[in-house]
PDB file of C-alpha atoms in Angstrom:
ATOM      1  CA  UNK A   1     261.919  74.249 134.080  1.00  0.00           C
ATOM      2  CA  UNK A   2     260.072  72.963 130.794  1.00  0.00           C
ATOM      3  CA  UNK A   3     259.333  69.546 132.692  1.00  0.00           C
ATOM      4  CA  UNK A   4     257.929  71.397 135.672  1.00  0.00           C
ATOM      5  CA  UNK A   5     255.403  73.255 133.248  1.00  0.00           C
ATOM      6  CA  UNK A   6     254.281  70.398 131.560  1.00  0.00           C
ATOM      7  CA  UNK A   7     253.405  68.535 134.934  1.00  0.00           C
ATOM      8  CA  UNK A   8     251.466  71.614 135.776  1.00  0.00           C
ATOM      9  CA  UNK A   9     249.345  72.180 132.635  1.00  0.00           C
ATOM     10  CA  UNK A  10     248.650  68.328 132.395  1.00  0.00           C
ATOM     11  CA  UNK A  11     247.697  68.871 136.392  1.00  0.00           C
ATOM     12  CA  UNK A  12     245.988  71.342 135.421  1.00  0.00           C
ATOM     13  CA  UNK A  13     244.171  69.799 132.587  1.00  0.00           C
ATOM     14  CA  UNK A  14     243.327  66.453 134.645  1.00  0.00           C
ATOM     15  CA  UNK A  15     241.580  68.959 137.314  1.00  0.00           C
ATOM     16  CA  UNK A  16     239.773  70.767 134.221  1.00  0.00           C
ATOM     17  CA  UNK A  17     238.544  67.458 132.588  1.00  0.00           C
ATOM     18  CA  UNK A  18     237.812  66.176 136.403  1.00  0.00           C
ATOM     19  CA  UNK A  19     235.588  69.394 137.046  1.00  0.00           C
ATOM     20  CA  UNK A  20     233.361  69.369 133.475  1.00  0.00           C
ATOM     21  CA  UNK A  21     232.686  65.554 134.509  1.00  0.00           C
ATOM     22  CA  UNK A  22     231.754  66.189 137.506  1.00  0.00           C
ATOM     23  CA  UNK A  23     229.539  69.524 136.639  1.00  0.00           C
ATOM     24  CA  UNK A  24     227.802  67.390 133.870  1.00  0.00           C
ATOM     25  CA  UNK A  25     227.170  64.602 135.915  1.00  0.00           C
ATOM     26  CA  UNK A  26     225.686  66.212 138.349  1.00  0.00           C
ATOM     27  CA  UNK A  27     223.486  68.670 135.641  1.00  0.00           C
ATOM     28  CA  UNK A  28     222.313  65.300 134.062  1.00  0.00           C
ATOM     29  CA  UNK A  29     222.004  63.079 137.026  1.00  0.00           C
ATOM     30  CA  UNK A  30     219.670  65.226 138.345  1.00  0.00           C
ATOM     31  CA  UNK A  31     216.324  64.053 137.401  1.00  0.00           C
ATOM     32  CA  UNK A  32     212.889  66.428 138.204  1.00  0.00           C
ATOM     33  CA  UNK A  33     210.173  63.990 139.515  1.00  0.00           C
ATOM     34  CA  UNK A  34     207.411  64.072 136.705  1.00  0.00           C
ATOM     35  CA  UNK A  35     204.122  65.188 138.261  1.00  0.00           C
ATOM     36  CA  UNK A  36     200.924  64.620 137.147  1.00  0.00           C
ATOM     37  CA  UNK A  37     200.780  68.023 135.643  1.00  0.00           C
ATOM     38  CA  UNK A  38     203.230  66.848 132.820  1.00  0.00           C
ATOM     39  CA  UNK A  39     201.229  64.832 130.857  1.00  0.00           C
ATOM     40  CA  UNK A  40     201.013  61.329 131.477  1.00  0.00           C
ATOM     41  CA  UNK A  41     198.690  60.506 129.463  1.00  0.00           C
ATOM     42  CA  UNK A  42     196.736  61.287 126.027  1.00  0.00           C
ATOM     43  CA  UNK A  43     193.197  62.060 125.372  1.00  0.00           C
ATOM     44  CA  UNK A  44     192.636  59.143 123.624  1.00  0.00           C
ATOM     45  CA  UNK A  45     193.560  57.373 125.990  1.00  0.00           C
ATOM     46  CA  UNK A  46     191.491  58.725 128.644  1.00  0.00           C
ATOM     47  CA  UNK A  47     188.494  58.928 126.154  1.00  0.00           C
ATOM     48  CA  UNK A  48     188.728  55.216 125.244  1.00  0.00           C
ATOM     49  CA  UNK A  49     188.383  54.214 129.039  1.00  0.00           C
ATOM     50  CA  UNK A  50     185.163  56.211 129.490  1.00  0.00           C
ATOM     51  CA  UNK A  51     183.009  53.536 128.609  1.00  0.00           C
ATOM     52  CA  UNK A  52     184.679  50.850 130.615  1.00  0.00           C
ATOM     53  CA  UNK A  53     184.953  53.232 133.805  1.00  0.00           C
ATOM     54  CA  UNK A  54     181.028  53.787 133.273  1.00  0.00           C
ATOM     55  CA  UNK A  55     180.349  49.770 132.922  1.00  0.00           C
ATOM     56  CA  UNK A  56     183.015  49.202 135.901  1.00  0.00           C
ATOM     57  CA  UNK A  57     183.404  51.708 138.186  1.00  0.00           C
ATOM     58  CA  UNK A  58     181.034  54.508 138.231  1.00  0.00           C
ATOM     59  CA  UNK A  59     178.822  52.549 140.684  1.00  0.00           C
ATOM     60  CA  UNK A  60     181.171  52.752 143.600  1.00  0.00           C
ATOM     61  CA  UNK A  61     182.999  56.178 142.315  1.00  0.00           C
ATOM     62  CA  UNK A  62     181.723  59.233 141.674  1.00  0.00           C
ATOM     63  CA  UNK A  63     183.424  62.035 140.553  1.00  0.00           C
ATOM     64  CA  UNK A  64     181.408  64.448 143.424  1.00  0.00           C
ATOM     65  CA  UNK A  65     180.773  63.794 146.748  1.00  0.00           C
ATOM     66  CA  UNK A  66     177.314  64.852 145.910  1.00  0.00           C
ATOM     67  CA  UNK A  67     177.040  61.891 142.859  1.00  0.00           C
ATOM     68  CA  UNK A  68     177.369  59.253 145.670  1.00  0.00           C
ATOM     69  CA  UNK A  69     174.440  56.826 146.015  1.00  0.00           C
ATOM     70  CA  UNK A  70     175.656  55.463 149.146  1.00  0.00           C
ATOM     71  CA  UNK A  71     177.913  56.913 151.903  1.00  0.00           C
ATOM     72  CA  UNK A  72     180.252  54.272 151.884  1.00  0.00           C
ATOM     73  CA  UNK A  73     181.288  55.308 147.521  1.00  0.00           C
ATOM     74  CA  UNK A  74     184.474  56.671 147.286  1.00  0.00           C
ATOM     75  CA  UNK A  75     184.727  59.671 145.016  1.00  0.00           C
ATOM     76  CA  UNK A  76     187.469  60.288 142.744  1.00  0.00           C
ATOM     77  CA  UNK A  77     187.170  63.864 141.893  1.00  0.00           C
ATOM     78  CA  UNK A  78     187.599  66.877 143.956  1.00  0.00           C
ATOM     79  CA  UNK A  79     189.224  66.519 147.712  1.00  0.00           C
ATOM     80  CA  UNK A  80     187.746  62.948 148.589  1.00  0.00           C
ATOM     81  CA  UNK A  81     190.563  62.052 145.633  1.00  0.00           C
ATOM     82  CA  UNK A  82     193.434  64.872 146.133  1.00  0.00           C
ATOM     83  CA  UNK A  83     193.338  64.296 150.119  1.00  0.00           C
ATOM     84  CA  UNK A  84     193.998  60.598 149.705  1.00  0.00           C
ATOM     85  CA  UNK A  85     196.262  60.306 146.360  1.00  0.00           C
ATOM     86  CA  UNK A  86     198.363  63.696 146.415  1.00  0.00           C
ATOM     87  CA  UNK A  87     201.981  63.513 146.500  1.00  0.00           C
ATOM     88  CA  UNK A  88     201.744  59.773 146.158  1.00  0.00           C
ATOM     89  CA  UNK A  89     202.854  57.985 142.797  1.00  0.00           C
ATOM     90  CA  UNK A  90     200.150  56.486 139.969  1.00  0.00           C
ATOM     91  CA  UNK A  91     201.869  53.291 140.445  1.00  0.00           C
ATOM     92  CA  UNK A  92     200.082  52.748 143.790  1.00  0.00           C
ATOM     93  CA  UNK A  93     196.905  53.647 142.336  1.00  0.00           C
ATOM     94  CA  UNK A  94     197.183  51.738 138.918  1.00  0.00           C
ATOM     95  CA  UNK A  95     198.359  48.768 141.859  1.00  0.00           C
ATOM     96  CA  UNK A  96     195.051  49.125 144.008  1.00  0.00           C
ATOM     97  CA  UNK A  97     192.882  48.857 140.930  1.00  0.00           C
ATOM     98  CA  UNK A  98     194.436  45.874 139.562  1.00  0.00           C
ATOM     99  CA  UNK A  99     194.660  43.889 143.058  1.00  0.00           C
ATOM    100  CA  UNK A 100     191.242  45.132 144.209  1.00  0.00           C
ATOM    101  CA  UNK A 101     188.872  46.159 142.017  1.00  0.00           C
ATOM    102  CA  UNK A 102     185.911  45.744 141.414  1.00  0.00           C
ATOM    103  CA  UNK A 103     185.432  45.419 144.441  1.00  0.00           C
ATOM    104  CA  UNK A 104     182.289  42.849 143.841  1.00  0.00           C
ATOM    105  CA  UNK A 105     184.783  40.651 142.233  1.00  0.00           C
ATOM    106  CA  UNK A 106     182.557  40.752 139.616  1.00  0.00           C
ATOM    107  CA  UNK A 107     185.480  41.125 137.178  1.00  0.00           C
ATOM    108  CA  UNK A 108     188.893  41.525 136.890  1.00  0.00           C
ATOM    109  CA  UNK A 109     191.305  44.605 135.818  1.00  0.00           C
ATOM    110  CA  UNK A 110     194.577  44.066 133.839  1.00  0.00           C
ATOM    111  CA  UNK A 111     197.639  45.994 133.816  1.00  0.00           C
ATOM    112  CA  UNK A 112     196.711  48.287 130.365  1.00  0.00           C
ATOM    113  CA  UNK A 113     193.022  48.335 131.968  1.00  0.00           C
ATOM    114  CA  UNK A 114     194.110  50.036 134.971  1.00  0.00           C
ATOM    115  CA  UNK A 115     196.501  52.319 132.833  1.00  0.00           C
ATOM    116  CA  UNK A 116     193.545  53.649 130.823  1.00  0.00           C
ATOM    117  CA  UNK A 117     191.307  53.586 134.097  1.00  0.00           C
ATOM    118  CA  UNK A 118     193.718  55.824 135.865  1.00  0.00           C
ATOM    119  CA  UNK A 119     194.198  58.300 132.341  1.00  0.00           C
ATOM    120  CA  UNK A 120     190.458  58.473 132.543  1.00  0.00           C
ATOM    121  CA  UNK A 121     190.365  59.754 136.084  1.00  0.00           C
ATOM    122  CA  UNK A 122     193.631  62.034 135.634  1.00  0.00           C
ATOM    123  CA  UNK A 123     191.243  64.103 132.473  1.00  0.00           C
ATOM    124  CA  UNK A 124     188.054  63.734 134.987  1.00  0.00           C
ATOM    125  CA  UNK A 125     190.280  65.669 137.337  1.00  0.00           C
ATOM    126  CA  UNK A 126     191.658  68.018 134.938  1.00  0.00           C
ATOM    127  CA  UNK A 127     195.052  66.760 134.318  1.00  0.00           C
ATOM    128  CA  UNK A 128     196.785  68.320 131.631  1.00  0.00           C
ATOM    129  CA  UNK A 129     197.302  65.641 128.568  1.00  0.00           C
ATOM    130  CA  UNK A 130     200.826  64.822 126.747  1.00  0.00           C
ATOM    131  CA  UNK A 131     201.715  62.934 123.974  1.00  0.00           C
ATOM    132  CA  UNK A 132     202.298  59.502 125.272  1.00  0.00           C
ATOM    133  CA  UNK A 133     199.564  57.371 126.962  1.00  0.00           C
ATOM    134  CA  UNK A 134     199.875  56.400 130.658  1.00  0.00           C
ATOM    135  CA  UNK A 135     202.399  53.449 130.789  1.00  0.00           C
ATOM    136  CA  UNK A 136     204.276  51.632 133.665  1.00  0.00           C
ATOM    137  CA  UNK A 137     207.159  53.526 132.565  1.00  0.00           C
ATOM    138  CA  UNK A 138     205.441  56.488 133.691  1.00  0.00           C
ATOM    139  CA  UNK A 139     203.289  55.815 136.747  1.00  0.00           C
ATOM    140  CA  UNK A 140     206.642  56.782 138.817  1.00  0.00           C
ATOM    141  CA  UNK A 141     204.889  60.535 138.161  1.00  0.00           C
ATOM    142  CA  UNK A 142     203.292  61.963 141.829  1.00  0.00           C
ATOM    143  CA  UNK A 143     199.982  62.963 141.382  1.00  0.00           C
ATOM    144  CA  UNK A 144     199.391  66.250 142.543  1.00  0.00           C
ATOM    145  CA  UNK A 145     196.716  68.979 142.054  1.00  0.00           C
ATOM    146  CA  UNK A 146     196.170  70.516 138.734  1.00  0.00           C
ATOM    147  CA  UNK A 147     197.970  73.468 137.625  1.00  0.00           C
ATOM    148  CA  UNK A 148     195.057  76.694 137.671  1.00  0.00           C
TER     149      UNK A 148
END
């Protein structure tokens, strides 16, 4: 009878350990997708990009529809921005900037500059700041409308 009890106890222990391991995996394995409401850039990063934005981007990308100089200009604020970019990862916006901007071919934008420019766009659209600058590691965050 003692050996049966020992086997039952050992079996119960194995099941208990497996259950704990499974629940820990579920708890730690389920990652919540970050969004732009989670503060994925710093104020300093965005502030530092304003001059670059004004020089390279502002002529074609005002932040309001009313501020457009030409009908083909694409606003980066308000509804036009969110209609285009909501529910998409920041990495897509960064990639678009590095590959195609400015579209007149007058300059090139490297990855670091694109991160800073995106931080500035997020700031202008009311997204909260965070403790770390936007980087390749944080561009998987999804673009969403700012919390009111």
